Amino acid sequence: VQLQASGGGLVQAGGSLRLSCAASGSIFSIDSTGWYRQAPGKQRDLVASITRGGRTNYADSAKGRFTISRDNAQNTVYLQMNSLKPEDTAVYYCNAQVRRYSWSSSLDAWGQGTLVTVSS
């Protein structure tokens, strides 16, 4: 199973970016999936997550500015980021709880990370 993240880049404060993460390989279904971020010298923290049924959870810093969504048919998760701030600068990682078979338990998969830089 591979997760391919894309959509990062350089943006000015107040701007927007949309991150995408597509899962590929032997996948029966994806349970919870989400985005984490890690700024230089800091730990990796949850930004937002979404269950297969669409229930969402956001970090306080993301509420009101970021929106997570998913396309179950395409095994893809998105993160729409608006009103970006310099403190949002980080490497963003996608994560997914993947079931490879109907009878298997889920495994924890991570994408390679995509850099988001917000200039002031």
PDB file of C-alpha atoms in Angstrom:
ATOM      1  CA  VAL A   1       0.000   0.000   0.000  1.00  0.00           C
ATOM      2  CA  GLN A   2       1.341   3.432  -0.959  1.00  0.00           C
ATOM      3  CA  LEU A   3       0.076   6.901  -0.139  1.00  0.00           C
ATOM      4  CA  GLN A   4       1.062   9.651  -2.562  1.00  0.00           C
ATOM      5  CA  ALA A   5       0.641  13.185  -1.257  1.00  0.00           C
ATOM      6  CA  SER A   6       0.664  16.260  -3.447  1.00  0.00           C
ATOM      7  CA  GLY A   7      -0.386  19.886  -3.514  1.00  0.00           C
ATOM      8  CA  GLY A   8       2.124  21.539  -1.238  1.00  0.00           C
ATOM      9  CA  GLY A   9       4.015  24.655  -2.189  1.00  0.00           C
ATOM     10  CA  LEU A  10       4.797  28.256  -1.387  1.00  0.00           C
ATOM     11  CA  VAL A  11       1.909  30.621  -0.726  1.00  0.00           C
ATOM     12  CA  GLN A  12       1.524  34.047   0.815  1.00  0.00           C
ATOM     13  CA  ALA A  13      -0.270  34.533   4.093  1.00  0.00           C
ATOM     14  CA  GLY A  14      -4.003  34.601   3.523  1.00  0.00           C
ATOM     15  CA  GLY A  15      -3.757  32.319   0.530  1.00  0.00           C
ATOM     16  CA  SER A  16      -5.077  28.817  -0.064  1.00  0.00           C
ATOM     17  CA  LEU A  17      -3.752  25.398  -0.952  1.00  0.00           C
ATOM     18  CA  ARG A  18      -5.409  22.045  -1.526  1.00  0.00           C
ATOM     19  CA  LEU A  19      -3.558  18.908  -0.566  1.00  0.00           C
ATOM     20  CA  SER A  20      -4.402  15.516  -2.020  1.00  0.00           C
ATOM     21  CA  CYS A  21      -3.376  12.038  -0.964  1.00  0.00           C
ATOM     22  CA  ALA A  22      -4.139   9.011  -3.093  1.00  0.00           C
ATOM     23  CA  ALA A  23      -3.786   5.484  -1.806  1.00  0.00           C
ATOM     24  CA  SER A  24      -2.850   2.665  -4.146  1.00  0.00           C
ATOM     25  CA  GLY A  25      -2.072  -1.022  -3.949  1.00  0.00           C
ATOM     26  CA  SER A  26      -4.041  -3.876  -2.510  1.00  0.00           C
ATOM     27  CA  ILE A  27      -6.844  -2.062  -0.690  1.00  0.00           C
ATOM     28  CA  PHE A  28     -10.177  -3.414   0.427  1.00  0.00           C
ATOM     29  CA  SER A  29     -11.190  -0.278   2.301  1.00  0.00           C
ATOM     30  CA  ILE A  30      -9.820   2.677   4.216  1.00  0.00           C
ATOM     31  CA  ASP A  31     -11.137   3.376   7.679  1.00  0.00           C
ATOM     32  CA  SER A  32     -10.075   6.649   9.256  1.00  0.00           C
ATOM     33  CA  THR A  33      -7.739   8.859   7.238  1.00  0.00           C
ATOM     34  CA  GLY A  34      -6.255  12.260   7.846  1.00  0.00           C
ATOM     35  CA  TRP A  35      -3.479  14.789   7.738  1.00  0.00           C
ATOM     36  CA  TYR A  36      -0.681  15.497  10.179  1.00  0.00           C
ATOM     37  CA  ARG A  37       1.986  18.143  10.056  1.00  0.00           C
ATOM     38  CA  GLN A  38       5.470  18.570  11.418  1.00  0.00           C
ATOM     39  CA  ALA A  39       7.234  21.908  11.662  1.00  0.00           C
ATOM     40  CA  PRO A  40      11.035  22.063  12.062  1.00  0.00           C
ATOM     41  CA  GLY A  41      12.047  21.049  15.564  1.00  0.00           C
ATOM     42  CA  LYS A  42       8.518  20.097  16.557  1.00  0.00           C
ATOM     43  CA  GLN A  43       6.572  16.870  16.877  1.00  0.00           C
ATOM     44  CA  ARG A  44       4.127  15.597  14.292  1.00  0.00           C
ATOM     45  CA  ASP A  45       0.601  16.680  15.175  1.00  0.00           C
ATOM     46  CA  LEU A  46      -2.842  15.867  13.858  1.00  0.00           C
ATOM     47  CA  VAL A  47      -4.377  18.533  11.647  1.00  0.00           C
ATOM     48  CA  ALA A  48      -7.622  16.833  10.648  1.00  0.00           C
ATOM     49  CA  SER A  49      -9.100  13.381  10.249  1.00  0.00           C
ATOM     50  CA  ILE A  50     -12.188  11.886   8.675  1.00  0.00           C
ATOM     51  CA  THR A  51     -13.859   8.506   9.116  1.00  0.00           C
ATOM     52  CA  ARG A  52     -15.183   6.407   6.289  1.00  0.00           C
ATOM     53  CA  GLY A  53     -18.645   7.630   7.170  1.00  0.00           C
ATOM     54  CA  GLY A  54     -17.563  11.259   6.953  1.00  0.00           C
ATOM     55  CA  ARG A  55     -17.191  12.200  10.604  1.00  0.00           C
ATOM     56  CA  THR A  56     -14.481  14.844  10.899  1.00  0.00           C
ATOM     57  CA  ASN A  57     -12.127  15.978  13.614  1.00  0.00           C
ATOM     58  CA  TYR A  58      -9.940  19.093  13.509  1.00  0.00           C
ATOM     59  CA  ALA A  59      -7.120  20.513  15.549  1.00  0.00           C
ATOM     60  CA  ASP A  60      -8.080  23.814  17.117  1.00  0.00           C
ATOM     61  CA  SER A  61      -5.598  25.582  14.841  1.00  0.00           C
ATOM     62  CA  ALA A  62      -7.382  24.218  11.769  1.00  0.00           C
ATOM     63  CA  LYS A  63     -10.995  24.820  12.740  1.00  0.00           C
ATOM     64  CA  GLY A  64     -12.747  27.333  10.524  1.00  0.00           C
ATOM     65  CA  ARG A  65      -9.899  27.480   8.004  1.00  0.00           C
ATOM     66  CA  PHE A  66      -9.236  23.915   6.847  1.00  0.00           C
ATOM     67  CA  THR A  67     -11.676  21.380   5.438  1.00  0.00           C
ATOM     68  CA  ILE A  68     -10.968  17.685   5.107  1.00  0.00           C
ATOM     69  CA  SER A  69     -12.870  15.506   2.664  1.00  0.00           C
ATOM     70  CA  ARG A  70     -12.492  12.123   1.026  1.00  0.00           C
ATOM     71  CA  ASP A  71     -13.493  10.200  -2.047  1.00  0.00           C
ATOM     72  CA  ASN A  72     -13.947   6.591  -0.995  1.00  0.00           C
ATOM     73  CA  ALA A  73     -14.256   5.343  -4.557  1.00  0.00           C
ATOM     74  CA  GLN A  74     -10.878   6.900  -5.444  1.00  0.00           C
ATOM     75  CA  ASN A  75      -9.202   6.144  -2.085  1.00  0.00           C
ATOM     76  CA  THR A  76      -8.249   9.788  -1.876  1.00  0.00           C
ATOM     77  CA  VAL A  77      -8.306  12.304   0.942  1.00  0.00           C
ATOM     78  CA  TYR A  78      -8.134  16.061   0.526  1.00  0.00           C
ATOM     79  CA  LEU A  79      -7.283  18.986   2.746  1.00  0.00           C
ATOM     80  CA  GLN A  80      -8.502  22.395   1.642  1.00  0.00           C
ATOM     81  CA  MET A  81      -6.508  25.033   3.505  1.00  0.00           C
ATOM     82  CA  ASN A  82      -7.716  28.636   3.459  1.00  0.00           C
ATOM     83  CA  SER A  83      -6.533  31.773   5.223  1.00  0.00           C
ATOM     84  CA  LEU A  84      -3.091  30.284   5.599  1.00  0.00           C
ATOM     85  CA  LYS A  85      -0.738  31.707   8.205  1.00  0.00           C
ATOM     86  CA  PRO A  86       3.066  31.557   8.495  1.00  0.00           C
ATOM     87  CA  GLU A  87       2.639  29.243  11.473  1.00  0.00           C
ATOM     88  CA  ASP A  88       1.005  26.694   9.140  1.00  0.00           C
ATOM     89  CA  THR A  89       4.411  26.171   7.543  1.00  0.00           C
ATOM     90  CA  ALA A  90       5.301  22.493   7.912  1.00  0.00           C
ATOM     91  CA  VAL A  91       5.641  19.195   6.144  1.00  0.00           C
ATOM     92  CA  TYR A  92       2.168  17.715   5.835  1.00  0.00           C
ATOM     93  CA  TYR A  93       1.773  13.951   5.980  1.00  0.00           C
ATOM     94  CA  CYS A  94      -1.291  11.937   5.079  1.00  0.00           C
ATOM     95  CA  ASN A  95      -2.217   8.902   7.098  1.00  0.00           C
ATOM     96  CA  ALA A  96      -4.684   6.119   6.504  1.00  0.00           C
ATOM     97  CA  GLN A  97      -5.929   3.062   8.346  1.00  0.00           C
ATOM     98  CA  VAL A  98      -6.006   0.604   5.465  1.00  0.00           C
ATOM     99  CA  ARG A  99      -7.686  -2.781   5.279  1.00  0.00           C
ATOM    100  CA  ARG A 100      -6.052  -4.876   2.589  1.00  0.00           C
ATOM    101  CA  TYR A 101      -8.688  -7.610   2.747  1.00  0.00           C
ATOM    102  CA  SER A 102     -12.210  -7.898   4.094  1.00  0.00           C
ATOM    103  CA  TRP A 103     -11.030 -10.183   6.867  1.00  0.00           C
ATOM    104  CA  SER A 104      -7.888  -8.299   7.862  1.00  0.00           C
ATOM    105  CA  SER A 105      -7.397  -5.671  10.511  1.00  0.00           C
ATOM    106  CA  SER A 106      -6.363  -2.212   9.428  1.00  0.00           C
ATOM    107  CA  LEU A 107      -2.736  -1.213   9.046  1.00  0.00           C
ATOM    108  CA  ASP A 108      -1.244   2.239   9.555  1.00  0.00           C
ATOM    109  CA  ALA A 109       0.018   3.772   6.309  1.00  0.00           C
ATOM    110  CA  TRP A 110       1.823   7.096   5.804  1.00  0.00           C
ATOM    111  CA  GLY A 111       2.507   9.261   2.790  1.00  0.00           C
ATOM    112  CA  GLN A 112       5.897  10.761   2.030  1.00  0.00           C
ATOM    113  CA  GLY A 113       5.004  14.284   3.099  1.00  0.00           C
ATOM    114  CA  THR A 114       4.487  17.480   1.155  1.00  0.00           C
ATOM    115  CA  LEU A 115       5.997  20.811   2.176  1.00  0.00           C
ATOM    116  CA  VAL A 116       3.758  23.795   2.757  1.00  0.00           C
ATOM    117  CA  THR A 117       5.498  27.150   3.171  1.00  0.00           C
ATOM    118  CA  VAL A 118       3.496  30.243   4.038  1.00  0.00           C
ATOM    119  CA  SER A 119       5.304  33.544   3.676  1.00  0.00           C
ATOM    120  CA  SER A 120       4.369  36.632   5.646  1.00  0.00           C
TER     121      SER A 120
END
